[in-house]
Short mmCIF file of C-alpha atoms and ligand atoms in Angstrom, two decimals:
data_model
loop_
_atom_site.label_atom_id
_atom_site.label_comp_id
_atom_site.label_asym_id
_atom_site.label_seq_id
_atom_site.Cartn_x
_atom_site.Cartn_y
_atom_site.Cartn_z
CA UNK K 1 -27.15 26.86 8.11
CA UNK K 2 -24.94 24.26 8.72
CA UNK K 3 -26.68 21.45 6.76
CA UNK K 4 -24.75 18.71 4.53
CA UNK K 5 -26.24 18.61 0.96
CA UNK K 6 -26.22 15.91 -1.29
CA UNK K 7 -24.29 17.32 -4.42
CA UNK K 8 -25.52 16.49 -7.87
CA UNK K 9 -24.69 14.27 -9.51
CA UNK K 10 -22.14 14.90 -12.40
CA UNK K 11 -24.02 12.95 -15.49
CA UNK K 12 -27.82 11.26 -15.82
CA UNK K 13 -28.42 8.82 -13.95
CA UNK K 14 -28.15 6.35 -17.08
CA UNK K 15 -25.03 7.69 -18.44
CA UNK K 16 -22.79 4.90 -17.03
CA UNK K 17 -24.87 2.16 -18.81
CA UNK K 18 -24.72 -0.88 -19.48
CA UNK K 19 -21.89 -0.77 -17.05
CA UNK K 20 -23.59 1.05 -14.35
CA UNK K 21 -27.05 0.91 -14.78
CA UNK K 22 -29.88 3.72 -14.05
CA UNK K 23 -31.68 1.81 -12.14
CA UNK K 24 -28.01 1.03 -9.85
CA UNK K 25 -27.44 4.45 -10.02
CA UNK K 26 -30.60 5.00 -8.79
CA UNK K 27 -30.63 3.27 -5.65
CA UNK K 28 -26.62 4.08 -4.69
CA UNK K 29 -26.98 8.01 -5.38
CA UNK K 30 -30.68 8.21 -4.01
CA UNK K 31 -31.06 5.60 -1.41
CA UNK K 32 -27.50 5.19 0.00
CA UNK K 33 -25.69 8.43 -0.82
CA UNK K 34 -28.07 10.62 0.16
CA UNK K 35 -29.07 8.62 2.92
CA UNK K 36 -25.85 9.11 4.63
CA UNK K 37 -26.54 13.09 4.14
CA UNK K 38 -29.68 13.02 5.77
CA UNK K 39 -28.20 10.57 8.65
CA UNK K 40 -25.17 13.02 8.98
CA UNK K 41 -27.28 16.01 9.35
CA UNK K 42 -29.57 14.45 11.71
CA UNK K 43 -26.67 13.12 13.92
CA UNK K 44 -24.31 16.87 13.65
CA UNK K 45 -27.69 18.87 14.17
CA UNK K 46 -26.98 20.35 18.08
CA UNK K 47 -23.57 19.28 18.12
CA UNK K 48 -19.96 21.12 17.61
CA UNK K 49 -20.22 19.83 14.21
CA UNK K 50 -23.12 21.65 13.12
CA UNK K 51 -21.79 24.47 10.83
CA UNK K 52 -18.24 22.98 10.00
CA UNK K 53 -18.01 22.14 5.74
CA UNK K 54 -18.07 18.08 5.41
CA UNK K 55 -13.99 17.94 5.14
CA UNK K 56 -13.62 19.18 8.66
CA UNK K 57 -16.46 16.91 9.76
CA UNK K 58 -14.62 13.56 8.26
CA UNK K 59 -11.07 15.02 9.79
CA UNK K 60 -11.82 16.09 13.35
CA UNK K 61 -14.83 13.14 13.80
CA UNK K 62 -12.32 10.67 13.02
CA UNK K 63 -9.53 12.11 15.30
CA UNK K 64 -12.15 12.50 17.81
CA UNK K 65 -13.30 8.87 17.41
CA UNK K 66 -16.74 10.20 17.28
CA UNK K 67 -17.97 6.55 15.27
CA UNK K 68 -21.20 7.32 13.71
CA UNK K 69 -20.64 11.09 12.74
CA UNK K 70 -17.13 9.62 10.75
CA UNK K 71 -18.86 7.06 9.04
CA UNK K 72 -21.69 8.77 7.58
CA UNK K 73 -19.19 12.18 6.46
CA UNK K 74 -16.65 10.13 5.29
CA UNK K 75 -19.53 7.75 3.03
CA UNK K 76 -20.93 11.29 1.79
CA UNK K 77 -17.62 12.82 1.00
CA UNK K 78 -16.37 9.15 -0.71
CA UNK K 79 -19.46 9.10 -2.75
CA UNK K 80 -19.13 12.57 -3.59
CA UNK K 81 -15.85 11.79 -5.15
CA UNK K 82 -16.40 8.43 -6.56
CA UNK K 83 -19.44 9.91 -8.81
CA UNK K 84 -16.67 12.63 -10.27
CA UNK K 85 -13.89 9.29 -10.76
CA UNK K 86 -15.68 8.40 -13.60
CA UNK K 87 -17.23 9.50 -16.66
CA UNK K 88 -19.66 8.39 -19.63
CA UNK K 89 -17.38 6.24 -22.07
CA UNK K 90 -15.40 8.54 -23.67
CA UNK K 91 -15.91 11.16 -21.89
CA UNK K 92 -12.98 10.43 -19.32
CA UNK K 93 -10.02 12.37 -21.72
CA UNK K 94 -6.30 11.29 -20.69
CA UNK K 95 -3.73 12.12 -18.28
CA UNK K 96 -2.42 15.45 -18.37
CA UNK K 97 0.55 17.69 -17.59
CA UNK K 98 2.49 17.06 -14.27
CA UNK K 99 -0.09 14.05 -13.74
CA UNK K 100 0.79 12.28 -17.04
CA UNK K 101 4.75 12.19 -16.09
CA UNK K 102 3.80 11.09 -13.18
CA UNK K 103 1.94 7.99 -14.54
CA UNK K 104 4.51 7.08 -16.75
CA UNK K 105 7.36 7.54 -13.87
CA UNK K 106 5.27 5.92 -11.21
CA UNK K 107 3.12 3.44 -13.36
CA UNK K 108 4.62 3.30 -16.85
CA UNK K 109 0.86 3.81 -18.60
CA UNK K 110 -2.92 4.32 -17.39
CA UNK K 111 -3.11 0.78 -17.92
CA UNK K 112 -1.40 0.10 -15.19
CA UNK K 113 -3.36 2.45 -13.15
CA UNK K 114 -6.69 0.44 -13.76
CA UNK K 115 -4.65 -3.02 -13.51
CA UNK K 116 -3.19 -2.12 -9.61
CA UNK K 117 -6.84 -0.66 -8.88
CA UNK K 118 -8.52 -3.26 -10.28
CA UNK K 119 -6.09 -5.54 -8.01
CA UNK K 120 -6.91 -3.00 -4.69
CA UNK K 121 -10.63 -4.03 -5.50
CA UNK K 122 -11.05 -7.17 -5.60
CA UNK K 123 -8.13 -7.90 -2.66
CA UNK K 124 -10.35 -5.68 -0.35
CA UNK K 125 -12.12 -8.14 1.78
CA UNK K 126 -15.81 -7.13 2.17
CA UNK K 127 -17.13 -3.26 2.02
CA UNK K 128 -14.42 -0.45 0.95
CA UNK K 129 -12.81 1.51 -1.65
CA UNK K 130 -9.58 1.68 -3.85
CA UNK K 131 -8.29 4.70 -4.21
CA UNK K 132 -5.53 6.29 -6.38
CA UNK K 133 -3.63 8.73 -4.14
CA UNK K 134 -0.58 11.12 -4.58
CA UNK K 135 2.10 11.64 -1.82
CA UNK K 136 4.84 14.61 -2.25
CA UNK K 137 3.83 14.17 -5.69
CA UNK K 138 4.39 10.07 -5.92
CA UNK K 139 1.40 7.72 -7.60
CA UNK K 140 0.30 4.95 -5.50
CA UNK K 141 -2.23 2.84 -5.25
CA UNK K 142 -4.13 1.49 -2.08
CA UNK K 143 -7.56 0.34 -0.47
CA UNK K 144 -9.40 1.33 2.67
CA UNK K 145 -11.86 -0.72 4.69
CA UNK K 146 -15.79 0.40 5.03
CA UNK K 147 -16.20 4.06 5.19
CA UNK K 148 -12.42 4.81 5.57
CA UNK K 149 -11.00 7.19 3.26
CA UNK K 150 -7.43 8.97 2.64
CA UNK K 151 -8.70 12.27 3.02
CA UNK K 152 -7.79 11.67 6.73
CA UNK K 153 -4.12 10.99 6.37
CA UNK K 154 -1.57 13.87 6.25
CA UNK K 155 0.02 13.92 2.68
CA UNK K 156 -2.11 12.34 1.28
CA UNK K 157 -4.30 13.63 -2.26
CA UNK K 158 -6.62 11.14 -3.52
CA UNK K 159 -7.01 11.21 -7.05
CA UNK K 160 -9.49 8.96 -7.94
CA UNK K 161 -11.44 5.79 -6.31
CA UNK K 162 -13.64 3.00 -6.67
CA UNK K 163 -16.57 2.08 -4.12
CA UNK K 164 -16.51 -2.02 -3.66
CA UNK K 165 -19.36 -1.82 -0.92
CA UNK K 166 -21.30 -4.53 -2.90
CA UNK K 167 -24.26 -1.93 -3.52
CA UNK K 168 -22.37 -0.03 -5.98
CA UNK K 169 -22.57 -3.82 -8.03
CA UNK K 170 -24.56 -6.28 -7.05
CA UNK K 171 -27.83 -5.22 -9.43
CA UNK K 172 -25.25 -5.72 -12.72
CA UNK K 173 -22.83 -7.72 -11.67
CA UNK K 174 -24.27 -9.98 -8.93
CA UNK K 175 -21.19 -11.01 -7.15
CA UNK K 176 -18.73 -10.75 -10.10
CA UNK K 177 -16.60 -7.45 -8.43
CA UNK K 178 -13.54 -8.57 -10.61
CA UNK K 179 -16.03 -8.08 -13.70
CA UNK K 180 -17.63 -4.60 -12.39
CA UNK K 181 -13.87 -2.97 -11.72
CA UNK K 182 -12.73 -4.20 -14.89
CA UNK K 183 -15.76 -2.70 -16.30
CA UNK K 184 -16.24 0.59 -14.73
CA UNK K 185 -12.06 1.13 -14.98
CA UNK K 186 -12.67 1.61 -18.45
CA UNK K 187 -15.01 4.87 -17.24
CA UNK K 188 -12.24 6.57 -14.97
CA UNK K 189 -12.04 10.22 -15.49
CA UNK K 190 -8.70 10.50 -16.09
CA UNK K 191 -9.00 14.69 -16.52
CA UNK K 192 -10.84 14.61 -12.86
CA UNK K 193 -7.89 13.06 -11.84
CA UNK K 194 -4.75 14.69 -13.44
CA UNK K 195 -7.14 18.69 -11.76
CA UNK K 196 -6.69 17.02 -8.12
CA UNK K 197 -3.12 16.18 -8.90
CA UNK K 198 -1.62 19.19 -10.46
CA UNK K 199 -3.38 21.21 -7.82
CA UNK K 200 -1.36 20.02 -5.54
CA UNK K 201 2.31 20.95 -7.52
MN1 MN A 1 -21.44 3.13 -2.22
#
């Protein structure tokens, strides 16, 4: 009752190679993702937390300042989401309904999309994420620090990110984070991303 689990991952492990590899995948869904579940349920366990579903945890630890309980929700909740942002090559589909109009009015094609996230990612200075987020229904595109995520802010849908913690790269790509976003861009689920949006019209 009341315990965080790590959800599965949406593909095999190797199904984002040779941009992502297995043995990345590996250590970022195994080691660090579900090492912040087992750190969050260690740290809620006793406490009001205990028993709330991990969006309330992120929301009312953050408003509550309670540090180490935000970071470790909001790292399992951004990973969560991350893993469903992309998709093996080809397997990502396009834009669709009230989400595709709102590309083209807001972006003019899904190439821009990738080129302003791509930009987000490698302007973030250190450990965060770019995120693709909706407000009353516009497209924009923005970056949070560490474990900060939009989920938080009132308004706000994300639609799709991009973890630039170095983990999520540094077995491929070494330091090259301009190389991994252009890379793992070309995996963004882009039928993930038009559900969240035209849930929320
Ligand atoms: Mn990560």
């Amino acid at each position: 009752m009341g315990v965080i689990t790590l959800e599965k991952l949406p593909y095999a492990e190797n199904a984002l190679e040779p941009i992502i590899s297995a043995k990345t995948i590996s250590f970022h869904y195994g080691k660090h993702h579900a090492g912040y579940v087992a750190t969050l349920n260690k740290l809620i366990a006793g406490t009001p937390f205990e028993g709330l579903v991990l969006e309330e945890i992120v929301k009312r630890s953050e408003k509550e300042g309670v540090a180490a309980i935000f970071n470790n929700a909001a790292q399992v909740w951004n990973h969560t989401f991350y893993w469903k942002s992309l998709a093996p090559e080809g397997g990502g589909g396009t834009p669709e309904g009230a989400f595709a109009e709102a590309v083209a009015r807001d972006f003019g094609d899904c190439g821009a999309v990738v080129k302003a996230l791509a930009d987000a990612a490698v302007k973030r200075f250190g450990s965060g994420w770019a995120w693709l987020v909706a407000e009353r229904g516009k497209l924009s595109v923005i970056s949070t620090p560490n474990a900060e995520t939009p989920l938080t802010r009132p308004g706000i849908t994300p639609l799709l990110t991009l973890d630039v913690w170095e983990h999520a790269y540094y077995l491929d790509w070494q330091n090259r984070r301009a190389d991994y976003a252009a890379a793992a861009l070309g995996l963004v689920n882009w039928t993930f991303a038009s559900a969240a949006y035209n849930k929320t019209r």
